[in-house]
Structure formats: C-alpha cells, structure tokens
mmCIF file with all atom_site columns, C-alpha atoms in Angstrom:
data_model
loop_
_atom_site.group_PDB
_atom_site.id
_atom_site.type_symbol
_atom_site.label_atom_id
_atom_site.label_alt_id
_atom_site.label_comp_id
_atom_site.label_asym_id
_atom_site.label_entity_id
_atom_site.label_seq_id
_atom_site.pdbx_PDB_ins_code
_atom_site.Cartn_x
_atom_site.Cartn_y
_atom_site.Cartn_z
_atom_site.occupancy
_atom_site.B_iso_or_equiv
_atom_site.pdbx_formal_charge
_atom_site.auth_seq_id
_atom_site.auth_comp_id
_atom_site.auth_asym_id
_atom_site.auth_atom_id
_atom_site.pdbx_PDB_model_num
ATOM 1   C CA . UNK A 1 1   ? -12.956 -5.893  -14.163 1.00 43.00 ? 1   UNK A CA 1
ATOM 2   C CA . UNK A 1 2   ? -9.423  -6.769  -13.085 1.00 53.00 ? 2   UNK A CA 1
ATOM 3   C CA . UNK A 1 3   ? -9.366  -9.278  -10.044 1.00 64.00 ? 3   UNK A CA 1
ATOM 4   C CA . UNK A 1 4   ? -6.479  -7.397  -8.301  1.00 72.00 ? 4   UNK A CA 1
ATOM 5   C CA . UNK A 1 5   ? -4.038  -4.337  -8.483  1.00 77.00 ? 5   UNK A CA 1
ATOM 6   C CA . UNK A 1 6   ? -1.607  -4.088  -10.944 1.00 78.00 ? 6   UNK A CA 1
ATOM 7   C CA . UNK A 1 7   ? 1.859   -6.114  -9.553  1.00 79.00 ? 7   UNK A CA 1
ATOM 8   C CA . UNK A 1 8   ? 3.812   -3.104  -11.482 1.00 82.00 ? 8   UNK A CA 1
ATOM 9   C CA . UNK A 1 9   ? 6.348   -2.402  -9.086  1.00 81.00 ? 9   UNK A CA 1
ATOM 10  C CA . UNK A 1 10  ? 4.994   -4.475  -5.938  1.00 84.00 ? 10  UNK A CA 1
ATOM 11  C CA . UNK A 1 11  ? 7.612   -5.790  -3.726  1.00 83.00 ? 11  UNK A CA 1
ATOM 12  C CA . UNK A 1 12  ? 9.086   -9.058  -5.279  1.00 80.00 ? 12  UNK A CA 1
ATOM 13  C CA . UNK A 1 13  ? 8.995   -10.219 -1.065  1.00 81.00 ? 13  UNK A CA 1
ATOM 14  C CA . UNK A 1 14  ? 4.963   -9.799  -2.206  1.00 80.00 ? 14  UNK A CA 1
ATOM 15  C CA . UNK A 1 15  ? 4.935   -11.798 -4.962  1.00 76.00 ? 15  UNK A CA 1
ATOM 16  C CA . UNK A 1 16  ? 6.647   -14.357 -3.589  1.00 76.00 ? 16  UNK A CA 1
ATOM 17  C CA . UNK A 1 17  ? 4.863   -14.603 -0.954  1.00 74.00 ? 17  UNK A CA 1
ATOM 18  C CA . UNK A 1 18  ? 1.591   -14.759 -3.295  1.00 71.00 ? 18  UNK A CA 1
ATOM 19  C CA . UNK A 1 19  ? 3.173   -17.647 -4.743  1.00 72.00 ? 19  UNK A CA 1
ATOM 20  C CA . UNK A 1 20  ? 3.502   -19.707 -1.970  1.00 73.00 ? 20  UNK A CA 1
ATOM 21  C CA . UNK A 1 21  ? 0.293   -19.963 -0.874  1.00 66.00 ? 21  UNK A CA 1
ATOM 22  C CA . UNK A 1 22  ? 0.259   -16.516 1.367   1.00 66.00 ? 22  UNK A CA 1
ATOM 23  C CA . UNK A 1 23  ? 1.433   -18.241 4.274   1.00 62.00 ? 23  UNK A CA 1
ATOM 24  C CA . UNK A 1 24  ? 0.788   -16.047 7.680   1.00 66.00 ? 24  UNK A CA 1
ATOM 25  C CA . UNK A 1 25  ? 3.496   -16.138 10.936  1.00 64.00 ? 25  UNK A CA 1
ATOM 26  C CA . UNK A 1 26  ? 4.191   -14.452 14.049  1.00 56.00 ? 26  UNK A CA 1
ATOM 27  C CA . UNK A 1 27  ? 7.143   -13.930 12.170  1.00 54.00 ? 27  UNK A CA 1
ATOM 28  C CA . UNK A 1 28  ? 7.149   -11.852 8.808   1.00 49.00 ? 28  UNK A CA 1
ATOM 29  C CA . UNK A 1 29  ? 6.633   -14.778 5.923   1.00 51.00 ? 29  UNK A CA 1
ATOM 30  C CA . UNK A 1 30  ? 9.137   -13.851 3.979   1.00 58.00 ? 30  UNK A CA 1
ATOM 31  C CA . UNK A 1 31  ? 12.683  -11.818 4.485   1.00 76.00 ? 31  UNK A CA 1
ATOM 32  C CA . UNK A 1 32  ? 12.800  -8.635  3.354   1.00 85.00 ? 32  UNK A CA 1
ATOM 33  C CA . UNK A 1 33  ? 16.156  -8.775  1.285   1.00 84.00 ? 33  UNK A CA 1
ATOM 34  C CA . UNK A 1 34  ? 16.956  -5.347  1.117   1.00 90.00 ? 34  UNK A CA 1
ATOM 35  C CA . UNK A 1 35  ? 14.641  -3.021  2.909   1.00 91.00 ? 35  UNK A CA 1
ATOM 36  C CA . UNK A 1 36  ? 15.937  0.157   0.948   1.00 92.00 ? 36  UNK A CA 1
ATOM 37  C CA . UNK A 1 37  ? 14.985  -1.591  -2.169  1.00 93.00 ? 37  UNK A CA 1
ATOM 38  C CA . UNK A 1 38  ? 11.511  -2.781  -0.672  1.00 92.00 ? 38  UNK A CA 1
ATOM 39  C CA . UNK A 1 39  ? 10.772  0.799   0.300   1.00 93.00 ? 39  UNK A CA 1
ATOM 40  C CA . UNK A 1 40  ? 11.201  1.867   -3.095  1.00 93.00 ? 40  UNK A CA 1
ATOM 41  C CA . UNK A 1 41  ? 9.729   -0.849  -4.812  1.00 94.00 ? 41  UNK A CA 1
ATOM 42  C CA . UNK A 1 42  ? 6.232   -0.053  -2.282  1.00 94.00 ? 42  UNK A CA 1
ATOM 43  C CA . UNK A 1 43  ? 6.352   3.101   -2.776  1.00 94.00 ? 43  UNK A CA 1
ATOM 44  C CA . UNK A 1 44  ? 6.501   2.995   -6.766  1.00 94.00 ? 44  UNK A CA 1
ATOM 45  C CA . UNK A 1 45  ? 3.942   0.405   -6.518  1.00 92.00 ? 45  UNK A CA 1
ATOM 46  C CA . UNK A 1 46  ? 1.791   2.547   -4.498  1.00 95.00 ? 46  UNK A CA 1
ATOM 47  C CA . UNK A 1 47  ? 2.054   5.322   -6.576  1.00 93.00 ? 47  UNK A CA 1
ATOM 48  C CA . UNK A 1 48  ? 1.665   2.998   -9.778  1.00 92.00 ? 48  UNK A CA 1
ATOM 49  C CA . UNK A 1 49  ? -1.946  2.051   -8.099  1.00 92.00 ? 49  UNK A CA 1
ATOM 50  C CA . UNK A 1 50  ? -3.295  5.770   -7.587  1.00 93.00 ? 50  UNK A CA 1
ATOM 51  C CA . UNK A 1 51  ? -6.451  7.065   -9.610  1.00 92.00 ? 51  UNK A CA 1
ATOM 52  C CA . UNK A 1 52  ? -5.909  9.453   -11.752 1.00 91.00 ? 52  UNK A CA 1
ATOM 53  C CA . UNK A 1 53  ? -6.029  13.086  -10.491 1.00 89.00 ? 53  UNK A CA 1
ATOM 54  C CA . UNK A 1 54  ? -4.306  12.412  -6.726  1.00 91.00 ? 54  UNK A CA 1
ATOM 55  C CA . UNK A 1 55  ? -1.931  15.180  -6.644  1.00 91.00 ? 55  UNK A CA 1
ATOM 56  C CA . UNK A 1 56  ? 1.257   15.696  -4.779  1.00 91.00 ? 56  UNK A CA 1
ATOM 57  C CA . UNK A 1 57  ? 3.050   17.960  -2.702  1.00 92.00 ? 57  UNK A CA 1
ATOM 58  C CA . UNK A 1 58  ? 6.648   18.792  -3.013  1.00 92.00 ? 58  UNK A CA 1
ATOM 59  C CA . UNK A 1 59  ? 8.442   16.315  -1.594  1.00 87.00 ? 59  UNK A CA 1
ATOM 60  C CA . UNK A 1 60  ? 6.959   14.108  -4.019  1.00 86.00 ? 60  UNK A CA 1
ATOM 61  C CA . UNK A 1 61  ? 3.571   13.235  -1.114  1.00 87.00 ? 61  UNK A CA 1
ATOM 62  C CA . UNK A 1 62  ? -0.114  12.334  -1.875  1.00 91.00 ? 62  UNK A CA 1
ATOM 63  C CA . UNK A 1 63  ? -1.602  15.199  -0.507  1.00 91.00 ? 63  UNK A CA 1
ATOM 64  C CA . UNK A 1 64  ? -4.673  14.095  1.698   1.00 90.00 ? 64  UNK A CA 1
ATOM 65  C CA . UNK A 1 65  ? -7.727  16.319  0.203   1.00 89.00 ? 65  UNK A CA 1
ATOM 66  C CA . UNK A 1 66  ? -11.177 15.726  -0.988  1.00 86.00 ? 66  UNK A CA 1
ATOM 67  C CA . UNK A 1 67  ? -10.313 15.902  -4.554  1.00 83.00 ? 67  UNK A CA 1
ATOM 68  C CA . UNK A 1 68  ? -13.524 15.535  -6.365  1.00 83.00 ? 68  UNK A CA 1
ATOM 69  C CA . UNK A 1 69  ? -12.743 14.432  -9.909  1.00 84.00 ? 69  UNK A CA 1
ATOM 70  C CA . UNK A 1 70  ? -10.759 11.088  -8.548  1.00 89.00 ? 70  UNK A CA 1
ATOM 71  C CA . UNK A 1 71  ? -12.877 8.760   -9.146  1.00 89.00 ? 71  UNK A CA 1
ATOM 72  C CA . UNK A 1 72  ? -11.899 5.191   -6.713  1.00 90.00 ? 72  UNK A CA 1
ATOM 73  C CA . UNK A 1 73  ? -13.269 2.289   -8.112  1.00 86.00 ? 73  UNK A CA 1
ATOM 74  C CA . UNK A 1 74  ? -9.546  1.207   -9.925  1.00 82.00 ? 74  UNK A CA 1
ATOM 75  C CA . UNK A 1 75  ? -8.505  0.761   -6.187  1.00 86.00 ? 75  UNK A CA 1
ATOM 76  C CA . UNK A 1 76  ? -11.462 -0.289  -4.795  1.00 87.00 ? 76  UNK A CA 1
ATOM 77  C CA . UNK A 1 77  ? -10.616 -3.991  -4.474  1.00 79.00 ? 77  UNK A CA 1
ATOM 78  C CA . UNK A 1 78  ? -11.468 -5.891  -1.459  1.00 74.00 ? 78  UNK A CA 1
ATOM 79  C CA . UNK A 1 79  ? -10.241 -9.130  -3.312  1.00 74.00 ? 79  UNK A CA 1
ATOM 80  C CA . UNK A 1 80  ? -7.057  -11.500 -1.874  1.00 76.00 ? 80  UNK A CA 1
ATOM 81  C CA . UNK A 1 81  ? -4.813  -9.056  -5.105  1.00 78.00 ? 81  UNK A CA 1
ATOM 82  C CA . UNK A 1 82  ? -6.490  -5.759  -3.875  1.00 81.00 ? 82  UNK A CA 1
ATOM 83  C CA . UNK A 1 83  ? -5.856  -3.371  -0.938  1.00 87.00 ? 83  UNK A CA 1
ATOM 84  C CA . UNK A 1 84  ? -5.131  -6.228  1.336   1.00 86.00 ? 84  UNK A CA 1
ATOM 85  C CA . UNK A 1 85  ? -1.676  -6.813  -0.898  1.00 88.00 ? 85  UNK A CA 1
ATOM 86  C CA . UNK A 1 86  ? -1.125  -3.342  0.180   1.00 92.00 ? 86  UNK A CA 1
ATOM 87  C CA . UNK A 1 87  ? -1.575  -4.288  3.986   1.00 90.00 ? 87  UNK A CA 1
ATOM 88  C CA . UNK A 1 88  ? 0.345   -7.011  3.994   1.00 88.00 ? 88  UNK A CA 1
ATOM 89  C CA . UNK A 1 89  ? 3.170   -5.325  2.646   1.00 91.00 ? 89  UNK A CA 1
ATOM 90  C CA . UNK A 1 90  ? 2.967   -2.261  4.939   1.00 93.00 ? 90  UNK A CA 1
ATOM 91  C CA . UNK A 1 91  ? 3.592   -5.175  7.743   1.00 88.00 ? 91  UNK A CA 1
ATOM 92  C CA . UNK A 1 92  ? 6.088   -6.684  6.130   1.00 87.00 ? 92  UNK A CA 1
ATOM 93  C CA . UNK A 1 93  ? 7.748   -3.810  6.046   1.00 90.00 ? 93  UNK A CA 1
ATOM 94  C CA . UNK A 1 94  ? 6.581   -2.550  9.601   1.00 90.00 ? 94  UNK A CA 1
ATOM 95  C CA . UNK A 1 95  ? 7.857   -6.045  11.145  1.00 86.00 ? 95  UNK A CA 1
ATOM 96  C CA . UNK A 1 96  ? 11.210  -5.717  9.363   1.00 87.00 ? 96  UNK A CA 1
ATOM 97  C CA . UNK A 1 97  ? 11.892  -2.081  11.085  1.00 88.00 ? 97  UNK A CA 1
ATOM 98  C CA . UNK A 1 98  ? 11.311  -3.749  14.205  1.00 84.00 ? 98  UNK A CA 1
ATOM 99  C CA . UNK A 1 99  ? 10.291  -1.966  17.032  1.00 82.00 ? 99  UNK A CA 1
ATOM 100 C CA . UNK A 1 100 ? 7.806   0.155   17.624  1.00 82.00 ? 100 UNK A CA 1
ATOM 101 C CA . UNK A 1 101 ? 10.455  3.170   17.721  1.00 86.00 ? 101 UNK A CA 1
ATOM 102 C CA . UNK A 1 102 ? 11.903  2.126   14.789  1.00 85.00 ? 102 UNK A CA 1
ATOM 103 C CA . UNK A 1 103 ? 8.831   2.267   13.025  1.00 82.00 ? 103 UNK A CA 1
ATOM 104 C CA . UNK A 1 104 ? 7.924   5.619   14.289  1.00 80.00 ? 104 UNK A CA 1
ATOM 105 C CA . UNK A 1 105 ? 11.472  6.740   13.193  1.00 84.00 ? 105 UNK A CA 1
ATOM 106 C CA . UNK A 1 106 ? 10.714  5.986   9.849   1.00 87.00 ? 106 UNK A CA 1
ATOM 107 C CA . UNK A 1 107 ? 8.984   8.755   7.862   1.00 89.00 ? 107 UNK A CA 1
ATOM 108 C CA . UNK A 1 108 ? 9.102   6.644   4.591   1.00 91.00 ? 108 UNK A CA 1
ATOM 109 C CA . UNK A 1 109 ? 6.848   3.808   6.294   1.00 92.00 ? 109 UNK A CA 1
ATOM 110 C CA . UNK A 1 110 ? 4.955   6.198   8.792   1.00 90.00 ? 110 UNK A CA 1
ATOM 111 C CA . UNK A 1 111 ? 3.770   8.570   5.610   1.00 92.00 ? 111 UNK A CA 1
ATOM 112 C CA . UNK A 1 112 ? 2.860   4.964   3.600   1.00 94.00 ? 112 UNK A CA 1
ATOM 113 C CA . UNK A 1 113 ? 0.594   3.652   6.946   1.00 95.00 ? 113 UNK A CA 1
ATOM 114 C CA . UNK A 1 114 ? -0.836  7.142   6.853   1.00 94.00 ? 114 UNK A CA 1
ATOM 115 C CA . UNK A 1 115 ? -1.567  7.595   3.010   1.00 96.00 ? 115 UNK A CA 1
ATOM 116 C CA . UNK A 1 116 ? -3.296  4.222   2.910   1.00 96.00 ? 116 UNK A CA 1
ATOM 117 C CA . UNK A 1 117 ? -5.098  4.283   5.909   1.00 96.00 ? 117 UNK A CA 1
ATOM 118 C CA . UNK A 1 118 ? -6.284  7.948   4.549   1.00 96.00 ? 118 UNK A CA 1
ATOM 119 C CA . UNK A 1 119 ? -7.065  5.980   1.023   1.00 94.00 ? 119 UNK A CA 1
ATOM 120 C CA . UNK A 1 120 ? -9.074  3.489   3.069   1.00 93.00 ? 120 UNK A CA 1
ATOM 121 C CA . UNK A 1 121 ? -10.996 6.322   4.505   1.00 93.00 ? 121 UNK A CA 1
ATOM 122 C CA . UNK A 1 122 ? -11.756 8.131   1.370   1.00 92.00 ? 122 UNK A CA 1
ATOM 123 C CA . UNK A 1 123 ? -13.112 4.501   0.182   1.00 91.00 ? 123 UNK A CA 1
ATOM 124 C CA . UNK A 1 124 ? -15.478 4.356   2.528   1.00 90.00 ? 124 UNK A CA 1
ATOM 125 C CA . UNK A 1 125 ? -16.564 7.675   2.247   1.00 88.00 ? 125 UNK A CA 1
ATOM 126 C CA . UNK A 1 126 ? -17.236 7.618   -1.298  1.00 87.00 ? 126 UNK A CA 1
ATOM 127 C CA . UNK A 1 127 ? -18.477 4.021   -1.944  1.00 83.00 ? 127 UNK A CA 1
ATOM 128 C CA . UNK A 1 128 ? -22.489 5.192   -1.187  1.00 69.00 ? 128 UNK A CA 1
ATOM 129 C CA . UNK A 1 129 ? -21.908 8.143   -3.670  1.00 50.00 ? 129 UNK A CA 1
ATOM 130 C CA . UNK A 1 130 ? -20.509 5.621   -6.359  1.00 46.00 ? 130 UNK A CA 1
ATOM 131 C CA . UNK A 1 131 ? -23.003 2.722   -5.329  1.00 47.00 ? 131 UNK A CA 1
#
C-alpha cells in the first residue's frame, strides 16, 4: 500500500520542508510565504485525503458523524508521509497566526485542528472493527 498521503495539494512550505530533512525548531522550520495561500492549499489537501463517503455541510465543512460506509484505512497512516504531515502542517500554520488569540480568531485553522483531531478519533475508534 502507499507509504504516505497523497502530496496533491499539500502545502509547498510541507514539501519543502520534507525535503530538507524535516528539520524541527522552536521556531516554525520553514516561512509560511503566504498564509492565505497555505490555508487553501491545507485545506484542498485535506479534503483531497478524505475517504470516500465524508459528507459536508453547507459551508463547504466535514460534518463530524459516525458515517458507517467510510471505510479509514486510505488515511490510516502512522508513517513519517501520513497523518503526522497533517500535524505538522496544522503547526505550521498555528505558529504562523501567532498567538494563542490569533489562533482562536481563526475559524479556518480552529475548524482544521478540530476536523483532524475528530479524524484521529474516528481512527481509533474504528481500527479494532477493521483489525
């Protein structure tokens, strides 16, 4: 099976990143460019990533629901390319915002850090089921 989740539209910050060697700082590693464009670019990505069968509310939201024909072993990758990609880039992003407030302030990145951490959750729930 594939090693990683699809690059698609990952954050080029990301791939860079990835290509030097993943270094790790107090600091983020690398400068977000253009954090409008980063947002999008994570967001696409993280859409790009879904199983099939997440749906979506209105405004365009995963909804957070027990659906039970999504099946998550595409996104159940635990490898240095899998969910941790996702991670880092939710700091990267978080770090770039700034401040706590910021970061609070910012429904794009607050909705992201609560659809993955809900993803995360679902993972776990599911994995004996799918074991």
């Amino acid at each position: 099976g594939p090693e990683g989740l699809e690059k698609g539209s990952r954050p080029t910050e990301l791939t860079d990143w990835i290509a030097c060697a993943r270094p790790w700082t107090d600091r983020q590693p690398k400068k977000i460019r253009d954090l409008a464009t980063f947002e999008n670019h994570f967001r696409e990505w993280w859409s790009e990533v879904q199983p099939e069968g997440r749906m979506k509310d209105d405004l365009g939201r995963f909804v957070q629901v027990d659906e039970p024909g999504v099946d998550w072993d595409d996104i159940r990758l635990s490898g240095k390319n899998g969910l941790w990609m996702v991670v880092a880039g939710l700091c990267f992003w978080g770090q770039a915002l700034g401040s706590d407030e910021a970061r609070l302030f910012c429904p794009p990145w607050f909705d992201c850090v609560s659809d993955v951490s809900w993803v995360l959750n679902e993972l776990i729930r599911t994995f004996s089921s799918s074991a």
